[in-house]
Every structure is written in C-alpha cells, then in structure tokens.
Coordinates of C-alpha atoms in Angstrom, one line a residue:
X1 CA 109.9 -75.8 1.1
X2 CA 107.4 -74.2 -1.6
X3 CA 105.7 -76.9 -3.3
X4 CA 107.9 -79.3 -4.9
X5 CA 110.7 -77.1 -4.6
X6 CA 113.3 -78.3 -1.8
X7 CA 115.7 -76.0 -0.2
X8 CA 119.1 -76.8 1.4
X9 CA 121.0 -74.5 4.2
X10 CA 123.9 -74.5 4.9
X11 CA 125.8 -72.6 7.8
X12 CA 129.2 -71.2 7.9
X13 CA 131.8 -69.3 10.7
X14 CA 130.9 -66.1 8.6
X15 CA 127.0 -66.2 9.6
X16 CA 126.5 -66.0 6.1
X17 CA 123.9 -69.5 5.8
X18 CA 123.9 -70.2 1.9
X19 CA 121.2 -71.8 0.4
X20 CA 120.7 -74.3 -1.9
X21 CA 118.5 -76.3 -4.5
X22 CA 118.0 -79.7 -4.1
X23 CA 116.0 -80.4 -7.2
X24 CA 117.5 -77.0 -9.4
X25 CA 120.2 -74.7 -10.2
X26 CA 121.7 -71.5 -8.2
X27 CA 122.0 -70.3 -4.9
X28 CA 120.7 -68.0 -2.7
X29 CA 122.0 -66.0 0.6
X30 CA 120.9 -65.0 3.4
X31 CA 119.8 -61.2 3.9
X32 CA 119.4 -60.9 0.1
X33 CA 115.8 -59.1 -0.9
X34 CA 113.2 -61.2 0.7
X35 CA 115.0 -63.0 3.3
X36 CA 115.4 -62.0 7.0
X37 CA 116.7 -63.6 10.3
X38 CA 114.2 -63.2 13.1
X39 CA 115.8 -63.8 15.9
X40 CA 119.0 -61.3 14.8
X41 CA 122.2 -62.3 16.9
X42 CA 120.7 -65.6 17.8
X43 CA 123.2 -68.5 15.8
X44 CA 121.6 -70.2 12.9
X45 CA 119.4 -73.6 13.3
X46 CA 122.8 -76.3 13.3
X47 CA 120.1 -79.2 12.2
X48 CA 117.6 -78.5 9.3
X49 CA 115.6 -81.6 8.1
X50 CA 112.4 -82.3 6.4
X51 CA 110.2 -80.6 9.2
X52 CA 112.0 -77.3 8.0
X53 CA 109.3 -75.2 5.7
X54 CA 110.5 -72.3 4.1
X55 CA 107.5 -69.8 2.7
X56 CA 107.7 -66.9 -0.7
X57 CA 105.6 -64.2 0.9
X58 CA 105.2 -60.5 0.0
X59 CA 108.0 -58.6 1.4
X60 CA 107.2 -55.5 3.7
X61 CA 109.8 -52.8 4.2
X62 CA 109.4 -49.3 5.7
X63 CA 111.4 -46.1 5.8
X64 CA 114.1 -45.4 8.0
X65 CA 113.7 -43.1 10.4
X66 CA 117.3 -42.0 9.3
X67 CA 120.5 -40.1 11.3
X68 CA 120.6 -36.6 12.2
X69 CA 123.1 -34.7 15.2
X70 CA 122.4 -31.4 16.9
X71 CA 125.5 -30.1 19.0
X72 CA 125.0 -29.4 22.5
X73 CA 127.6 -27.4 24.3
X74 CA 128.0 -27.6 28.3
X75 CA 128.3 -24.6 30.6
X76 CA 132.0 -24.9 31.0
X77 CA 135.1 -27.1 29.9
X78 CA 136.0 -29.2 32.5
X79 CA 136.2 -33.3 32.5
X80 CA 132.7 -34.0 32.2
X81 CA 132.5 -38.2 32.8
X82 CA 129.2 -39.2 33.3
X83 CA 125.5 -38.3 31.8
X84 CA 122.0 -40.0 32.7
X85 CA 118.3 -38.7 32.5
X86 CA 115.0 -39.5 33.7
X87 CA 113.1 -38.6 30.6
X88 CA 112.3 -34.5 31.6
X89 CA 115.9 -33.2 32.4
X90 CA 119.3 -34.2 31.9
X91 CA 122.1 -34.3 34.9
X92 CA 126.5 -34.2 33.9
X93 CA 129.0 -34.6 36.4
X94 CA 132.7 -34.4 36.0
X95 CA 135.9 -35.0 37.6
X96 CA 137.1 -32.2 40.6
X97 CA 133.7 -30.2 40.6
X98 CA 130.9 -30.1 43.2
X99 CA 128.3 -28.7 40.4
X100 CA 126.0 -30.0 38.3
X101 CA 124.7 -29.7 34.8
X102 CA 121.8 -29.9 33.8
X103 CA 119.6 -29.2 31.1
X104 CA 115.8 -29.8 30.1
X105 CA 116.2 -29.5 26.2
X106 CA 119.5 -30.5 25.3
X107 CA 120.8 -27.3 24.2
X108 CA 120.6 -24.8 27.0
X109 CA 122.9 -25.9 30.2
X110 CA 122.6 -24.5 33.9
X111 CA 124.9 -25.8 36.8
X112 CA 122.8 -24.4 39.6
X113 CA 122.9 -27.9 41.2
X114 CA 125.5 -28.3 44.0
X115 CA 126.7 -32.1 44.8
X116 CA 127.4 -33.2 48.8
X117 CA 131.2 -32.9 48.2
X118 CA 134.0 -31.5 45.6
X119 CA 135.4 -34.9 44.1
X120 CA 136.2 -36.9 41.5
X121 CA 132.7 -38.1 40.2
X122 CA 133.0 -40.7 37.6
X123 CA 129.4 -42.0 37.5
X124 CA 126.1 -40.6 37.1
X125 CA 122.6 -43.0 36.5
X126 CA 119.0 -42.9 36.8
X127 CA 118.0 -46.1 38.7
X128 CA 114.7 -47.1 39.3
X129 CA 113.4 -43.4 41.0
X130 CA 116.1 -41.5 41.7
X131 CA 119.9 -40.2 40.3
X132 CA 122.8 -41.8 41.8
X133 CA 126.5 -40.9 41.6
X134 CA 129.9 -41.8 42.3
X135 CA 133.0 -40.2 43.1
X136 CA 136.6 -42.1 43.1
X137 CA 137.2 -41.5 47.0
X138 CA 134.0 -43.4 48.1
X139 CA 131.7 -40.6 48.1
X140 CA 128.1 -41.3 46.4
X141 CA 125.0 -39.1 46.4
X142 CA 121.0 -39.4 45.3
X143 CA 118.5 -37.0 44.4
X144 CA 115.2 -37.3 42.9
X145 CA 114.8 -34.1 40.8
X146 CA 118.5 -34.0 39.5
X147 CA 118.6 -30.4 41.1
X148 CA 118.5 -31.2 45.4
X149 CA 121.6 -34.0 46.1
X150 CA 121.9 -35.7 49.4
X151 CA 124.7 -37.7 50.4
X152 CA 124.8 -41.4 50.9
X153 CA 127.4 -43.2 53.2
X154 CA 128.4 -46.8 51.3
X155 CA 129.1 -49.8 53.4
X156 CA 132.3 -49.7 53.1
X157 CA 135.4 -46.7 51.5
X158 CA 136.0 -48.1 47.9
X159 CA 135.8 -46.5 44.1
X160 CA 132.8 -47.3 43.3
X161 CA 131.5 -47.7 39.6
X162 CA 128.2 -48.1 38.5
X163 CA 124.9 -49.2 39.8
X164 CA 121.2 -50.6 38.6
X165 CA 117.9 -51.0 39.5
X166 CA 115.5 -54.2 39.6
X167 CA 112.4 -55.2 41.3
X168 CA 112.7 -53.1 44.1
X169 CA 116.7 -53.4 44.7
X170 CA 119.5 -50.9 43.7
X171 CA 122.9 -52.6 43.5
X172 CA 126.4 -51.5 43.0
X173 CA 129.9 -52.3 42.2
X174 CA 133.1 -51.0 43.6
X175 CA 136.7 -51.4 41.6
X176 CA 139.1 -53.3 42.8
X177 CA 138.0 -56.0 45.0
X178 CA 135.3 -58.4 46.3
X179 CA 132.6 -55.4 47.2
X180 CA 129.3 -54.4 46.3
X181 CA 126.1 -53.2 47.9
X182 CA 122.5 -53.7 47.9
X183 CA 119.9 -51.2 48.9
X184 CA 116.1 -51.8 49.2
X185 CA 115.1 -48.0 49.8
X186 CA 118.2 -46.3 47.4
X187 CA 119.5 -44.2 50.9
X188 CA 120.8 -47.0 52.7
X189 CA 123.3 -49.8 51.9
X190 CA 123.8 -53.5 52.8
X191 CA 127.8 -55.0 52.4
X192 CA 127.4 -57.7 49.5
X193 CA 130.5 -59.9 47.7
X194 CA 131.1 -60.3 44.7
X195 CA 132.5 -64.2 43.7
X196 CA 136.4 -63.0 42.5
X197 CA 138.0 -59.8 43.3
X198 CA 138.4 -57.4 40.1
X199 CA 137.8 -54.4 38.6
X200 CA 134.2 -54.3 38.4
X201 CA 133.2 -51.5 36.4
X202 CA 129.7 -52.3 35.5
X203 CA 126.4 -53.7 36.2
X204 CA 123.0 -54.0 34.7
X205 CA 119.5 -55.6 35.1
X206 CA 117.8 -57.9 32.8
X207 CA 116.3 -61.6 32.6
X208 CA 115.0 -60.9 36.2
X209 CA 119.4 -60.5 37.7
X210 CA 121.8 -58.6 38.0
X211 CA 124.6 -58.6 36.1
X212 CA 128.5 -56.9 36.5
X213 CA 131.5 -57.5 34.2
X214 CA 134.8 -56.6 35.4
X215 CA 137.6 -54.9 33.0
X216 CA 140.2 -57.4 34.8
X217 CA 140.0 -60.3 37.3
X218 CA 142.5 -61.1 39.9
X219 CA 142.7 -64.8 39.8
X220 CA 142.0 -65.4 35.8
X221 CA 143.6 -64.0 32.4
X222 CA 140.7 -62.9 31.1
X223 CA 137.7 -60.8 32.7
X224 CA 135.0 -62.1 34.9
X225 CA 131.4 -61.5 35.1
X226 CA 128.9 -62.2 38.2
X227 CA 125.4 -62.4 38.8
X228 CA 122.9 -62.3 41.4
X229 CA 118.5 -62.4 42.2
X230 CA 117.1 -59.3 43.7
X231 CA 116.5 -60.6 47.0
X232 CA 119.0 -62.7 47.3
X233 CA 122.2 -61.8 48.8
X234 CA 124.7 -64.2 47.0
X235 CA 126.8 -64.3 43.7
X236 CA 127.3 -66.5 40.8
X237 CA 130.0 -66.5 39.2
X238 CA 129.3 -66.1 35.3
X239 CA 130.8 -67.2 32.0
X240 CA 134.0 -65.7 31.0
X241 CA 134.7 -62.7 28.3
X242 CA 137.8 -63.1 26.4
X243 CA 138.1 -59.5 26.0
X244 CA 137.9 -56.5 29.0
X245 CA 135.2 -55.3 29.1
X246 CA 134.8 -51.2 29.2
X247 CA 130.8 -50.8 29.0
X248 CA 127.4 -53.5 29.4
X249 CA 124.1 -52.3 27.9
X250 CA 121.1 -54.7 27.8
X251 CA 118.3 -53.8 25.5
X252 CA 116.5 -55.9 22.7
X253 CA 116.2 -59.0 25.5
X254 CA 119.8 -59.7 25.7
X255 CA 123.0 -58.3 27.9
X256 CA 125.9 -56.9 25.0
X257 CA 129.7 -56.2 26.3
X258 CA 131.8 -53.5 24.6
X259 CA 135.5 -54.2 24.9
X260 CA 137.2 -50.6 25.6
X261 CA 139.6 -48.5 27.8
X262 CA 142.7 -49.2 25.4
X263 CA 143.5 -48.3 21.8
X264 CA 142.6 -50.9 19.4
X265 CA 139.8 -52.6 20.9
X266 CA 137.4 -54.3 18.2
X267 CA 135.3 -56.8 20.4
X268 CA 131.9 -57.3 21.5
X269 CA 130.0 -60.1 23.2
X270 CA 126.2 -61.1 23.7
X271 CA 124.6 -63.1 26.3
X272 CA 120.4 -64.5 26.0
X273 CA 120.6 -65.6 29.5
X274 CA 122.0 -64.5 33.2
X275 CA 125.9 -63.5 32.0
X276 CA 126.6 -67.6 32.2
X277 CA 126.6 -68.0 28.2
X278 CA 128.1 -65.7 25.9
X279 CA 128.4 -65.5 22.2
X280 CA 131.4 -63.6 20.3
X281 CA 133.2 -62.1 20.4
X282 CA 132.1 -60.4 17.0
X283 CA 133.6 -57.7 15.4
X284 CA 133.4 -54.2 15.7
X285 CA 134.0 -52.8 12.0
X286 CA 137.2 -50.2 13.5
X287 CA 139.8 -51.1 16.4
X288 CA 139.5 -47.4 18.3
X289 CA 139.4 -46.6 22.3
X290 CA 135.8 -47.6 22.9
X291 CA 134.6 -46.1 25.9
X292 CA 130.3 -47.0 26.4
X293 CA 127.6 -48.4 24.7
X294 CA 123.9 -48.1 25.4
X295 CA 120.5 -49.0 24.0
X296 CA 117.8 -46.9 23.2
X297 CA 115.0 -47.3 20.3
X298 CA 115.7 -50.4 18.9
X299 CA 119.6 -49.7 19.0
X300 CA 122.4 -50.6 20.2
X301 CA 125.0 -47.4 20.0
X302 CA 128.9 -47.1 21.0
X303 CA 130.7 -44.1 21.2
X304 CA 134.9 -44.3 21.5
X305 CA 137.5 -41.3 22.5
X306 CA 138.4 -39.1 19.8
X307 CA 136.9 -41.1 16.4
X308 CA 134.3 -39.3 14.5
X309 CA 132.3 -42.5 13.8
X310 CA 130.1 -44.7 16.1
X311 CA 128.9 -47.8 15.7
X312 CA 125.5 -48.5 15.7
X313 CA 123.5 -52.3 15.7
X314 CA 120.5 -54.0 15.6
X315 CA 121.3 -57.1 17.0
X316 CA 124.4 -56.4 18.7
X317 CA 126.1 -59.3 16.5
X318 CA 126.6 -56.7 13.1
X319 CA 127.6 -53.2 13.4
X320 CA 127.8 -50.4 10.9
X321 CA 129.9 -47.1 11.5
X322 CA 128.1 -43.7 10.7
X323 CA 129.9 -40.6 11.2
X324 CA 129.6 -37.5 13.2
X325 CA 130.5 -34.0 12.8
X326 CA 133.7 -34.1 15.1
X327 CA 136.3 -36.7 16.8
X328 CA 136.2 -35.4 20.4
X329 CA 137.3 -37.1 23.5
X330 CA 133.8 -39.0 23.8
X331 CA 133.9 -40.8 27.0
X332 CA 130.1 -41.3 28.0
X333 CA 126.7 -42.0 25.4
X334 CA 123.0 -42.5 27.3
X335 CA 119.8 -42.8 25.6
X336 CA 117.7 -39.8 26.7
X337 CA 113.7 -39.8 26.7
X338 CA 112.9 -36.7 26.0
X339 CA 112.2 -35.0 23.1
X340 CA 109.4 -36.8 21.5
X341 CA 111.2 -39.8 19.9
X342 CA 114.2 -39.7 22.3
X343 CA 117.6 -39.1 21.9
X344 CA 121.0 -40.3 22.0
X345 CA 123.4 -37.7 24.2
X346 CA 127.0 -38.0 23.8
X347 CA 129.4 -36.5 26.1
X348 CA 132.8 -35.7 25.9
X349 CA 136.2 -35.2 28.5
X350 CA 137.3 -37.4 31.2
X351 CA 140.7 -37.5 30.3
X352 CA 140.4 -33.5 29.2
X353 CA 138.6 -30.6 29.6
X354 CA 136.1 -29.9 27.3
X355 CA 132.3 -28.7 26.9
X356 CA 131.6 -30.7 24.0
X357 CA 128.1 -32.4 23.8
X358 CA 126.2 -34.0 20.9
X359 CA 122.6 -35.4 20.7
X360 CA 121.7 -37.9 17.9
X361 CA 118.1 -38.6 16.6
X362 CA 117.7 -42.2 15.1
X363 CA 116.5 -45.3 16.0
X364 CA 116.0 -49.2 13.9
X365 CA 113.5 -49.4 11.2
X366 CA 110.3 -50.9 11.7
X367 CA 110.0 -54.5 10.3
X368 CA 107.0 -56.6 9.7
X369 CA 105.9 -59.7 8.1
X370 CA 102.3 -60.2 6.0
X371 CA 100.0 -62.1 7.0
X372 CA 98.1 -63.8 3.7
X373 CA 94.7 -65.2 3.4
X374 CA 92.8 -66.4 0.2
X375 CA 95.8 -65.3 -1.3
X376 CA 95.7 -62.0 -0.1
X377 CA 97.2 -60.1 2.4
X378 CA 95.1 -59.7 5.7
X379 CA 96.9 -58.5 8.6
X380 CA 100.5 -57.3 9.6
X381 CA 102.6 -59.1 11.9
X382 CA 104.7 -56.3 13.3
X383 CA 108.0 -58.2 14.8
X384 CA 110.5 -54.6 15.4
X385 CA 108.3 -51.4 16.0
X386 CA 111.5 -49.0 15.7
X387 CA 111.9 -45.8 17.0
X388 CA 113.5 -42.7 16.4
X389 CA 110.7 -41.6 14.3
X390 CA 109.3 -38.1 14.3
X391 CA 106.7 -39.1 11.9
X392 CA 105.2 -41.7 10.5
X393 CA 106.9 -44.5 8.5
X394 CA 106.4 -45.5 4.6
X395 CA 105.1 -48.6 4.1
X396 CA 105.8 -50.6 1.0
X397 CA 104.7 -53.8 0.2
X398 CA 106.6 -55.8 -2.5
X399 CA 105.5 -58.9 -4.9
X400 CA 106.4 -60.6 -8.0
X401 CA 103.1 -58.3 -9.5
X402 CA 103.3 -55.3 -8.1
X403 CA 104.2 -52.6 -5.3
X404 CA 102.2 -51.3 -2.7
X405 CA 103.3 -47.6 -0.9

C-alpha cells in the first residue's frame, strides 16, 4: 500500500503472483525491476488483507561475480567416483584402486596416498575433522590429512554410501537394507536402523538432524527419507519424495533433493524443516542423467553424466543452465574452500575411465535492501552477501531521479 494507492496479489501454480490495482489501471509481476521475493523457494503468502503494506523504495543491485572454468586433469584415467576437501587439499578416489589423488591447487595431481585396501571406493567426504570413505564390499577408511588412511571396521558388512557430521556425531548409511551407524569419535561405530529398508544413498546435517533419502524403498512406490537427533539412537520416518532421489545438499537453511541415476530425470524437491515436509517437485530446465548437487557460495549447483550444461540456483526452487567447455561423464561436483573465494570441483568417470576434472569460480550475487530516513538513504540491509567474488562488487543504487554507482 503506498498512500492511497491499494494493491491486489494474486497467486498462481506458476509462482508467478500478479499484481493488481484496486483503485487504477495495469498490472504488475513479480520479479520485474523493483520487486523481489525474500524468502526465495518459500510459497507465496495464500491470505493477503489490509494488514499487507507494500513499500516503493530505491532499488539496490550489484555486480555479479560472474562464471568462469579452469580444467583440471587427474594423474591417471581410471573411474574416479568420489571428491571432498577440507579447505587446503583436495582427496579423489575411484573404483578398483588403492591410491589416492590429491591435489593442493587444483591443477597439479599426486597419488602418493595409499588407501587400507584395493576396492571399489564409491564415496569420499570431509565430516566434521577428518576424510571418510567407502568402498562397495564394506570396507571404509579415515584420515585426517588426506595423505595417512587408516582403516575402519563398520558394524556390520554392507555397501555403504555416504556419511555426515553434526554436533559431535558422524553417521552413515549403507544400501540396501535397514543399517546405518553412528560414531562419537569417527574410528569406531555403533549398529543403528533405519525406519524402512532401501537404498539409502545419502545423508546430510542441517536444522540440528540428520537426514538420508533413499533412491528406492522396499515397502512404498516412491522413495523414502528418515531422520534422526545426534544423540539419539532412533529414526523417523520422513515425508515422502515422488521422485528417486540421486543426490541431497543442504545449504541456504533448507535440505534440496536432486532426482538422478536414470536418463531423463527433471525433478527436484525442498524441505524448511527435518525431511517431514517437502515442496516440489519443481523443475529442472533439461531431463539429463543427474548425478550430484551441492552448495557452496550462495549456490546450489548440479552436475549430470555426459551434458555440457549444469544447473545452477539460488533458491533451489528456479534453476538456470550455464554451459561448460565439455560433456564428460560427470559423476561427482563438491564445493571446495580453497582458493580465496572457493571453488566448485567437478569430477568425471564412474561408469568409465577418465582423468577429466573441472573447477568453476562463481557464486550468487549480493542483494541488499535500503534503508531510508528523512527521505534519504541511511544504511544497507544486506539480506544475501554472495560469494564467488575475487573482488569487490559494484554497487548501484536506482530511483525515479537518478543513479548511484
């Protein structure tokens, strides 16, 4: 409302709200110049009434801090799976190989690092203080430095997946079944069960739990999730995705599920809370092999097997594609913090070998509101800080008189 002006919203399917005059002519919609959602992939307001005050206010936009790739090639071709950091050195493990690469810029590779066992390592992650990984025939292995691994016996013989870190607990998933484990020192394991027996393939912490997403569920149609309290050895059973699920980042205070594994996939699906609620699917703008999507610098970024796009959001609601220099067989992407601003590493193999690597700089725009006083502007209120910068961002400042830079 801006003085005797009255405005009228209304929502549709197409989260495109279109507003309207009450006491005038015209239209106006959302996301046009001057208009913003602040809460992006939260659902519009269903009731609006007269306590609803809408305010014209100088707009502030800065510059983005764009898209750029640098290749990265790996010491040999073999099918590299898996790739994690802990912000000074990057670790690569790969199916059938007992070595490991690693590199502290990106660009130069060494695999001077042996692993406990020659297997089929699938999973690589930095959790909490330490690396962990995976193999398909139960083995696992830590190491603190990403040079010196150790092995770790599980609770049980199973494939095990993934695993995350959270107030003081590591957990992990295993495929095909009930099991998981919990550890309080990362070295050794407790037996834990999952509510449903599926293939659980991945699991995260945010919101204060933990929370895995199966690909496929044993006893339902469509894929399960789970959740449990650090501390507390017992699962709940979560809200159901319609779609299976390949990949689970959380970033940007919410949980986001990539559907993947298959050709064709388009679907993603958020969750605000503990995995119970979930909103989506939405729509990823192509139907390709999705295989992993993180978060890193205000961004939410999927990767998928041989397509030279990937898909990059905000909110995880809306995605854009932006291309890259090839279409390889990308199978893994993990937001690395090194380098100043960070970057994105994408690997590529798994289902063949190859010594294909790329790193991508970018990051969201920063986004702020003004703050007026006297009619004048006072202060910033800074909302989305960004990243991916490697300087600093142009401010501009637009009004109905004049620009600001």
């Amino acid at each position: 409302k801006t003085g005797s002006t009255q405005i009228t919203i209304s929502a549709s399917s197409s989260l495109s709200p279109v507003f309207g005059l009450i006491n005038g002519s015209g239209t106006m919609v959302l996301h046009r110049l001057g208009w913003e959602h602040f809460n992006p992939g939260t659902t519009i307001e269903s009731s609006l009434d007269a306590t609803s005050y809408y305010f014209i206010e100088p707009r502030v936009t800065f510059s983005s801090p764009g898209f750029s790739t640098t290749a990265s090639t790996l010491p040999a071709s073999r099918q590299w799976t898996s790739i994690a950091s802990n912000g000074s050195i990057v670790v690569a493990v790969a199916l059938d190989y007992n070595r490991v690469a690693t590199t502290t810029d990106g660009i130069t590779w060494i695999t001077t690092a042996t692993l406990p066992a020659q297997a089929l390592w699938t999973k690589v992650k930095y959790v909490g203080d330490r690396f962990m990984a995976f193999a398909t025939g139960g083995q696992a292995a830590y190491s603190t430095n990403g040079s010196t691994w150790t092995s770790m016996t599980m609770p049980s013989i199973a494939e095990w997946r993934d695993v995350a870190y959270g107030l003081g607990e590591w957990v992990a998933v295993a495929n095909g079944g009930t099991k998981a484990a919990v550890s309080t020192n990362g070295v050794t394991w407790t037996a834990s069960t999952l509510p449903d027996g599926g293939d659980w393939n991945c699991i995260e912490f945010g919101k204060n739990k933990f929370l895995a997403t199966a690909i496929g569920d044993s006893s339902l149609s469509v894929p399960n999730t789970a959740y449990k309290t650090p501390g507390v050895n017992t699962w709940t059973a979560g809200g159901t995705l319609n779609q299976p699920n390949i990949s689970l980042a959380f970033g940007n205070n919410r949980f986001v599920a990539l559907s993947g594994g298959y050709s064709g996939a388009d679907s993603v699906s958020i969750s605000f809370d503990d995995g119970t609620t979930w909103i989506g699917p939405a729509t990823l703008p192509a139907g390709q092999n999705w295989q992993k999507v993180t978060y890193g610098n205000g961004l939410f970024i999927a990767v998928a097997n041989n397509y030279g796009n990937v898909a990059i959001s905000r909110d995880g609601r809306v995605w854009t594609l932006q291309s890259i220099p090839t279409g390889s067989a990308w199978c893994d992407i993990n937001f690395v913090r090194f380098l100043g601003a960070g970057r994105f590493f994408m690997l590529s193999g798994l289902t063949t070998n190859s010594s294909v690597g790329l790193m991508l700089l970018t990051g969201a725009t920063t986004q702020a509101r003004v703050v007026l006083a006297s009619g004048r502007v006072s202060s910033f209120r800074i909302w989305e800080p960004g990243g991916g910068y490697t300087s600093a961002p142009v401010l501009t400042i637009t009004d109905r008189y004049r620009d600001w830079e």
